[in-house]
PDB file of C-alpha atoms in Angstrom:
ATOM      1  CA  THR G   1       4.765   2.547  18.828  1.00  0.00           C
ATOM      2  CA  ARG G   2       4.815   4.589  15.652  1.00  0.00           C
ATOM      3  CA  ILE G   3       1.446   6.845  15.733  1.00  0.00           C
ATOM      4  CA  ASP G   4       2.030   8.336  19.297  1.00  0.00           C
ATOM      5  CA  PRO G   5       5.558   9.161  18.688  1.00  0.00           C
ATOM      6  CA  MET G   6       4.717  10.897  15.413  1.00  0.00           C
ATOM      7  CA  ILE G   7       1.775  12.825  16.855  1.00  0.00           C
ATOM      8  CA  GLU G   8       4.203  13.917  19.769  1.00  0.00           C
ATOM      9  CA  SER G   9       6.944  15.348  17.364  1.00  0.00           C
ATOM     10  CA  THR G  10       4.769  16.879  15.059  1.00  0.00           C
ATOM     11  CA  PRO G  11       3.468  20.352  16.794  1.00  0.00           C
ATOM     12  CA  VAL G  12       0.678  20.843  14.286  1.00  0.00           C
ATOM     13  CA  ILE G  13      -0.408  17.349  14.417  1.00  0.00           C
ATOM     14  CA  ARG G  14      -0.081  17.418  18.252  1.00  0.00           C
ATOM     15  CA  GLU G  15      -2.372  20.788  18.444  1.00  0.00           C
ATOM     16  CA  ALA G  16      -4.912  19.088  16.478  1.00  0.00           C
ATOM     17  CA  ILE G  17      -5.442  15.702  18.315  1.00  0.00           C
ATOM     18  CA  VAL G  18      -7.471  15.421  21.303  1.00  0.00           C
ATOM     19  CA  LYS G  19      -5.387  15.439  24.591  1.00  0.00           C
ATOM     20  CA  LYS G  20      -5.027  12.335  26.484  1.00  0.00           C
ATOM     21  CA  ARG G  21      -6.460  12.283  30.000  1.00  0.00           C
ATOM     22  CA  THR G  22      -8.975  14.816  29.113  1.00  0.00           C
ATOM     23  CA  LEU G  23     -12.957  14.174  29.800  1.00  0.00           C
ATOM     24  CA  GLU G  24     -13.415  14.478  25.846  1.00  0.00           C
ATOM     25  CA  GLY G  25     -11.899  10.854  25.464  1.00  0.00           C
ATOM     26  CA  GLY G  26     -11.103  10.169  21.975  1.00  0.00           C
ATOM     27  CA  ASN G  27      -7.386   9.812  21.930  1.00  0.00           C
ATOM     28  CA  THR G  28      -6.485   6.109  22.959  1.00  0.00           C
ATOM     29  CA  THR G  29      -4.439   3.410  21.202  1.00  0.00           C
ATOM     30  CA  ARG G  30      -6.702   2.647  18.689  1.00  0.00           C
ATOM     31  CA  LEU G  31      -8.683   6.119  18.242  1.00  0.00           C
ATOM     32  CA  LYS G  32      -7.527   9.767  17.564  1.00  0.00           C
ATOM     33  CA  LEU G  33     -10.324  12.613  17.434  1.00  0.00           C
ATOM     34  CA  PHE G  34      -9.378  15.855  15.737  1.00  0.00           C
ATOM     35  CA  PRO G  35     -11.529  18.729  14.214  1.00  0.00           C
ATOM     36  CA  GLY G  36     -13.179  17.048  11.056  1.00  0.00           C
ATOM     37  CA  GLY G  37     -12.474  13.238  11.640  1.00  0.00           C
ATOM     38  CA  SER G  38     -11.084  10.678  13.612  1.00  0.00           C
ATOM     39  CA  LEU G  39      -7.850   8.058  12.796  1.00  0.00           C
ATOM     40  CA  ASN G  40      -9.364   4.672  13.582  1.00  0.00           C
ATOM     41  CA  VAL G  41      -6.444   1.937  13.755  1.00  0.00           C
ATOM     42  CA  GLY G  42      -7.758  -1.633  12.834  1.00  0.00           C
ATOM     43  CA  ASN G  43      -6.570  -5.203  12.598  1.00  0.00           C
ATOM     44  CA  ALA G  44      -6.097  -6.848   9.037  1.00  0.00           C
ATOM     45  CA  GLY G  45      -7.442  -9.835  11.023  1.00  0.00           C
ATOM     46  CA  SER G  46     -10.078  -8.853  12.612  1.00  0.00           C
ATOM     47  CA  ILE G  47     -13.843  -9.240  10.522  1.00  0.00           C
ATOM     48  CA  THR G  48     -15.387  -6.468  13.188  1.00  0.00           C
ATOM     49  CA  ASP G  49     -12.598  -3.925  12.652  1.00  0.00           C
ATOM     50  CA  LEU G  50     -12.965  -4.123   8.642  1.00  0.00           C
ATOM     51  CA  ILE G  51     -16.773  -4.057   7.957  1.00  0.00           C
ATOM     52  CA  SER G  52     -17.745  -1.601  11.183  1.00  0.00           C
ATOM     53  CA  SER G  53     -18.721   2.231  10.229  1.00  0.00           C
ATOM     54  CA  PRO G  54     -18.246   3.676   6.659  1.00  0.00           C
ATOM     55  CA  LYS G  55     -14.713   5.523   6.106  1.00  0.00           C
ATOM     56  CA  ARG G  56     -13.473   7.991   3.438  1.00  0.00           C
ATOM     57  CA  ILE G  57     -10.244   7.199   3.363  1.00  0.00           C
ATOM     58  CA  ALA G  58      -8.323   3.707   4.246  1.00  0.00           C
ATOM     59  CA  ILE G  59      -4.819   3.004   4.550  1.00  0.00           C
ATOM     60  CA  GLY G  60      -3.621  -0.630   4.536  1.00  0.00           C
ATOM     61  CA  ASP G  61      -0.072  -1.469   5.667  1.00  0.00           C
ATOM     62  CA  GLU G  62       1.928  -4.151   4.676  1.00  0.00           C
ATOM     63  CA  ILE G  63      -1.027  -5.779   2.651  1.00  0.00           C
ATOM     64  CA  ASP G  64       1.100  -8.645   1.363  1.00  0.00           C
ATOM     65  CA  GLU G  65       1.027  -9.851   4.860  1.00  0.00           C
ATOM     66  CA  TRP G  66      -2.624 -10.068   5.062  1.00  0.00           C
ATOM     67  CA  PRO G  67      -4.770 -13.527   4.849  1.00  0.00           C
ATOM     68  CA  ASP G  68      -6.059 -14.089   1.469  1.00  0.00           C
ATOM     69  CA  ASP G  69      -9.352 -14.994   3.195  1.00  0.00           C
ATOM     70  CA  LEU G  70     -10.738 -14.275   6.606  1.00  0.00           C
ATOM     71  CA  SER G  71     -13.116 -16.422   8.218  1.00  0.00           C
ATOM     72  CA  GLY G  72     -14.522 -17.200   4.824  1.00  0.00           C
ATOM     73  CA  ARG G  73     -15.634 -13.570   4.154  1.00  0.00           C
ATOM     74  CA  GLY G  74     -13.097 -12.995   1.489  1.00  0.00           C
ATOM     75  CA  ASP G  75      -9.979 -11.190   1.495  1.00  0.00           C
ATOM     76  CA  PRO G  76      -9.444  -8.431   4.002  1.00  0.00           C
ATOM     77  CA  TRP G  77      -8.668  -5.543   1.733  1.00  0.00           C
ATOM     78  CA  THR G  78     -11.618  -6.046  -0.435  1.00  0.00           C
ATOM     79  CA  LEU G  79     -13.693  -6.206   2.725  1.00  0.00           C
ATOM     80  CA  LEU G  80     -11.807  -2.792   3.825  1.00  0.00           C
ATOM     81  CA  LEU G  81     -12.972  -1.304   0.505  1.00  0.00           C
ATOM     82  CA  LYS G  82     -16.442  -2.003   1.019  1.00  0.00           C
ATOM     83  CA  ARG G  83     -16.344   0.632   3.704  1.00  0.00           C
ATOM     84  CA  LEU G  84     -15.516   3.248   1.297  1.00  0.00           C
ATOM     85  CA  ARG G  85     -18.745   3.014  -0.660  1.00  0.00           C
ATOM     86  CA  THR G  86     -20.594   5.681   1.349  1.00  0.00           C
ATOM     87  CA  TYR G  87     -18.553   8.316  -0.042  1.00  0.00           C
ATOM     88  CA  PRO G  88     -17.985   9.446  -3.822  1.00  0.00           C
ATOM     89  CA  ASN G  89     -15.045  11.079  -3.005  1.00  0.00           C
ATOM     90  CA  ALA G  90     -13.480   8.104  -1.108  1.00  0.00           C
ATOM     91  CA  LYS G  91      -9.555   7.180  -1.334  1.00  0.00           C
ATOM     92  CA  ALA G  92      -7.819   4.047  -0.583  1.00  0.00           C
ATOM     93  CA  VAL G  93      -4.195   3.608  -0.159  1.00  0.00           C
ATOM     94  CA  ALA G  94      -2.409   0.114  -0.158  1.00  0.00           C
ATOM     95  CA  VAL G  95       1.518  -0.060   1.080  1.00  0.00           C
ATOM     96  CA  SER G  96       3.750  -3.038   1.224  1.00  0.00           C
ATOM     97  CA  LYS G  97       6.902  -4.743   0.344  1.00  0.00           C
ATOM     98  CA  PRO G  98       6.285  -6.957  -2.102  1.00  0.00           C
ATOM     99  CA  SER G  99       6.381 -10.600  -1.354  1.00  0.00           C
ATOM    100  CA  ILE G 100       6.193 -13.669  -4.049  1.00  0.00           C
ATOM    101  CA  LYS G 101       6.063 -12.770  -7.682  1.00  0.00           C
ATOM    102  CA  GLY G 102       2.734 -13.527  -9.097  1.00  0.00           C
ATOM    103  CA  ARG G 103       1.077 -13.855  -5.756  1.00  0.00           C
ATOM    104  CA  SER G 104       1.813 -10.746  -4.576  1.00  0.00           C
ATOM    105  CA  LYS G 105      -1.279  -8.332  -3.270  1.00  0.00           C
ATOM    106  CA  ILE G 106       0.627  -5.134  -3.716  1.00  0.00           C
ATOM    107  CA  GLU G 107       2.321  -6.299  -7.172  1.00  0.00           C
ATOM    108  CA  SER G 108      -1.159  -6.798  -8.536  1.00  0.00           C
ATOM    109  CA  GLY G 109      -2.362  -3.624  -7.641  1.00  0.00           C
ATOM    110  CA  TYR G 110       0.750  -2.030  -8.823  1.00  0.00           C
ATOM    111  CA  LEU G 111       0.434  -3.366 -12.126  1.00  0.00           C
ATOM    112  CA  SER G 112      -3.014  -2.263 -12.577  1.00  0.00           C
ATOM    113  CA  GLY G 113      -2.133   1.184 -12.289  1.00  0.00           C
ATOM    114  CA  ASP G 114       0.176   3.838 -14.148  1.00  0.00           C
ATOM    115  CA  GLN G 115       3.090   2.191 -12.536  1.00  0.00           C
ATOM    116  CA  ARG G 116       4.959   5.389 -11.451  1.00  0.00           C
ATOM    117  CA  LYS G 117       8.815   5.292 -10.824  1.00  0.00           C
ATOM    118  CA  PHE G 118      10.874   7.978  -9.380  1.00  0.00           C
ATOM    119  CA  PHE G 119      13.007   9.597 -11.815  1.00  0.00           C
ATOM    120  CA  VAL G 120      16.110  11.402 -10.585  1.00  0.00           C
ATOM    121  CA  PRO G 121      19.007  13.484 -12.652  1.00  0.00           C
ATOM    122  CA  CYS G 122      22.496  12.260 -12.979  1.00  0.00           C
ATOM    123  CA  PRO G 123      24.579  15.012 -11.173  1.00  0.00           C
ATOM    124  CA  HIS G 124      27.081  14.943 -14.109  1.00  0.00           C
ATOM    125  CA  CYS G 125      24.603  15.118 -17.425  1.00  0.00           C
ATOM    126  CA  GLN G 126      21.836  15.742 -15.685  1.00  0.00           C
ATOM    127  CA  GLU G 127      19.831  12.743 -17.475  1.00  0.00           C
ATOM    128  CA  TYR G 128      16.896  11.736 -15.776  1.00  0.00           C
ATOM    129  CA  GLN G 129      16.554   8.085 -14.948  1.00  0.00           C
ATOM    130  CA  VAL G 130      15.098   5.463 -12.862  1.00  0.00           C
ATOM    131  CA  LEU G 131      17.774   3.901 -10.272  1.00  0.00           C
ATOM    132  CA  VAL G 132      18.524   0.219 -11.175  1.00  0.00           C
ATOM    133  CA  TRP G 133      20.632  -2.460  -9.230  1.00  0.00           C
ATOM    134  CA  SER G 134      22.462  -3.378 -12.429  1.00  0.00           C
ATOM    135  CA  GLN G 135      24.088   0.002 -12.475  1.00  0.00           C
ATOM    136  CA  MET G 136      25.313  -0.361  -9.095  1.00  0.00           C
ATOM    137  CA  LYS G 137      29.425  -0.941  -9.257  1.00  0.00           C
ATOM    138  CA  TRP G 138      32.102  -1.701  -6.642  1.00  0.00           C
ATOM    139  CA  GLU G 139      35.718  -2.578  -6.296  1.00  0.00           C
ATOM    140  CA  LYS G 140      37.915  -3.160  -3.230  1.00  0.00           C
ATOM    141  CA  ASN G 141      41.005  -1.074  -3.077  1.00  0.00           C
ATOM    142  CA  LYS G 142      44.149  -3.070  -2.307  1.00  0.00           C
ATOM    143  CA  GLN G 143      45.951  -0.826  -0.223  1.00  0.00           C
ATOM    144  CA  THR G 144      43.156   0.254   2.058  1.00  0.00           C
ATOM    145  CA  LYS G 145      41.154  -2.989   1.661  1.00  0.00           C
ATOM    146  CA  GLU G 146      38.204  -0.645   1.679  1.00  0.00           C
ATOM    147  CA  ARG G 147      35.458  -0.857  -0.727  1.00  0.00           C
ATOM    148  CA  ASP G 148      34.795   1.955  -3.240  1.00  0.00           C
ATOM    149  CA  VAL G 149      31.103   1.931  -4.102  1.00  0.00           C
ATOM    150  CA  TRP G 150      29.122   3.956  -7.026  1.00  0.00           C
ATOM    151  CA  TYR G 151      26.296   4.207  -9.299  1.00  0.00           C
ATOM    152  CA  GLU G 152      27.159   4.449 -13.138  1.00  0.00           C
ATOM    153  CA  CYS G 153      24.927   6.687 -15.267  1.00  0.00           C
ATOM    154  CA  PRO G 154      24.180   4.515 -18.280  1.00  0.00           C
ATOM    155  CA  ARG G 155      24.292   7.949 -20.414  1.00  0.00           C
ATOM    156  CA  CYS G 156      27.691   9.402 -19.424  1.00  0.00           C
ATOM    157  CA  LYS G 157      29.051   6.654 -17.421  1.00  0.00           C
ATOM    158  CA  GLY G 158      29.778   9.268 -14.712  1.00  0.00           C
ATOM    159  CA  LYS G 159      30.513   7.836 -11.168  1.00  0.00           C
ATOM    160  CA  ILE G 160      27.659   8.602  -8.736  1.00  0.00           C
ATOM    161  CA  LYS G 161      28.361   8.841  -5.489  1.00  0.00           C
ATOM    162  CA  ASN G 162      25.924   8.017  -2.123  1.00  0.00           C
ATOM    163  CA  TYR G 163      26.395  11.389  -0.969  1.00  0.00           C
ATOM    164  CA  HIS G 164      25.071  12.720  -4.618  1.00  0.00           C
ATOM    165  CA  LYS G 165      21.532  11.454  -4.019  1.00  0.00           C
ATOM    166  CA  GLU G 166      20.659  14.488  -1.499  1.00  0.00           C
ATOM    167  CA  LEU G 167      20.536  17.132  -4.508  1.00  0.00           C
ATOM    168  CA  MET G 168      18.986  14.316  -6.815  1.00  0.00           C
ATOM    169  CA  LEU G 169      16.260  13.151  -4.756  1.00  0.00           C
ATOM    170  CA  LYS G 170      15.335  16.851  -4.434  1.00  0.00           C
ATOM    171  CA  LYS G 171      15.116  17.494  -8.347  1.00  0.00           C
ATOM    172  CA  GLY G 172      13.283  13.969  -8.757  1.00  0.00           C
ATOM    173  CA  GLU G 173       9.979  13.329 -10.024  1.00  0.00           C
ATOM    174  CA  TRP G 174       7.435  10.556 -10.297  1.00  0.00           C
ATOM    175  CA  ARG G 175       6.522   9.777 -14.049  1.00  0.00           C
ATOM    176  CA  PRO G 176       3.833   7.293 -15.048  1.00  0.00           C
ATOM    177  CA  THR G 177       5.372   4.464 -16.935  1.00  0.00           C
ATOM    178  CA  ASN G 178       2.421   2.394 -18.029  1.00  0.00           C
ATOM    179  CA  PRO G 179       0.409   3.997 -20.741  1.00  0.00           C
ATOM    180  CA  ARG G 180      -2.053   1.126 -21.198  1.00  0.00           C
ATOM    181  CA  ARG G 181      -2.972   0.814 -17.543  1.00  0.00           C
ATOM    182  CA  THR G 182      -6.212  -1.386 -16.579  1.00  0.00           C
ATOM    183  CA  SER G 183      -7.612   1.491 -14.503  1.00  0.00           C
ATOM    184  CA  LYS G 184      -7.698   5.004 -14.874  1.00  0.00           C
ATOM    185  CA  ARG G 185      -8.475   5.735 -11.279  1.00  0.00           C
ATOM    186  CA  VAL G 186      -5.231   3.739  -9.778  1.00  0.00           C
ATOM    187  CA  ARG G 187      -2.403   5.534  -9.283  1.00  0.00           C
ATOM    188  CA  SER G 188       0.642   3.060  -8.218  1.00  0.00           C
ATOM    189  CA  TYR G 189       4.425   3.744  -7.157  1.00  0.00           C
ATOM    190  CA  GLN G 190       7.218   1.571  -6.984  1.00  0.00           C
ATOM    191  CA  ILE G 191      10.548   2.432  -5.203  1.00  0.00           C
ATOM    192  CA  SER G 192      13.938   0.774  -4.147  1.00  0.00           C
ATOM    193  CA  SER G 193      15.968   1.385  -1.455  1.00  0.00           C
ATOM    194  CA  LEU G 194      18.719   2.462  -3.607  1.00  0.00           C
ATOM    195  CA  TYR G 195      16.739   5.577  -3.144  1.00  0.00           C
ATOM    196  CA  ALA G 196      17.247   5.666   0.812  1.00  0.00           C
ATOM    197  CA  PRO G 197      18.293   9.315   1.302  1.00  0.00           C
ATOM    198  CA  VAL G 198      21.664  10.247   2.668  1.00  0.00           C
ATOM    199  CA  GLY G 199      21.983   9.050   6.614  1.00  0.00           C
ATOM    200  CA  TRP G 200      20.051   6.138   5.894  1.00  0.00           C
ATOM    201  CA  THR G 201      21.268   2.719   4.539  1.00  0.00           C
ATOM    202  CA  THR G 202      24.091   3.584   2.012  1.00  0.00           C
ATOM    203  CA  TRP G 203      24.939   2.329  -1.051  1.00  0.00           C
ATOM    204  CA  GLU G 204      28.140   0.843   0.537  1.00  0.00           C
TER     205      GLU G 204
END
């Protein structure tokens, strides 16, 4: 429901993927062939999917929802990482909303890395900062009954409105915030829905 529409709506990807209903095969719900590689879609609850053929790149989606142990074989993410051992230039990407603090798999991964956060400039004073909930402000207009919502810059106290984000995001940059990371091989990223682009969920 997500991969096929993405392929169909992106011409450069659509042209690379083997067409459906051809004698070549290689374009099914769980397998997409393209020159130089393939995309395999697996299930975190399936031992077969997690320990089959070697892969150079592995992406785990919503890993906080994965089981802690799979049929006594261990945690699925560790099983998936074992598939990368064949390749010296392997890469693993874990993505998830965090669940329970202290038990979250993605939190553990984030803390072991360089903890990159997205810094954006204030449209008034240009101070780069990480957007945090404590700087969100709002008040209700007594006449119109509408709520005025803004983000207050901690430096200049300027009012940043939701529409300002378009330019702020364009000028934003990821910066590591953890010089004492436990692994120099792990880049970790965190971003909140406060950064949702204009047209998505608004601050209002």
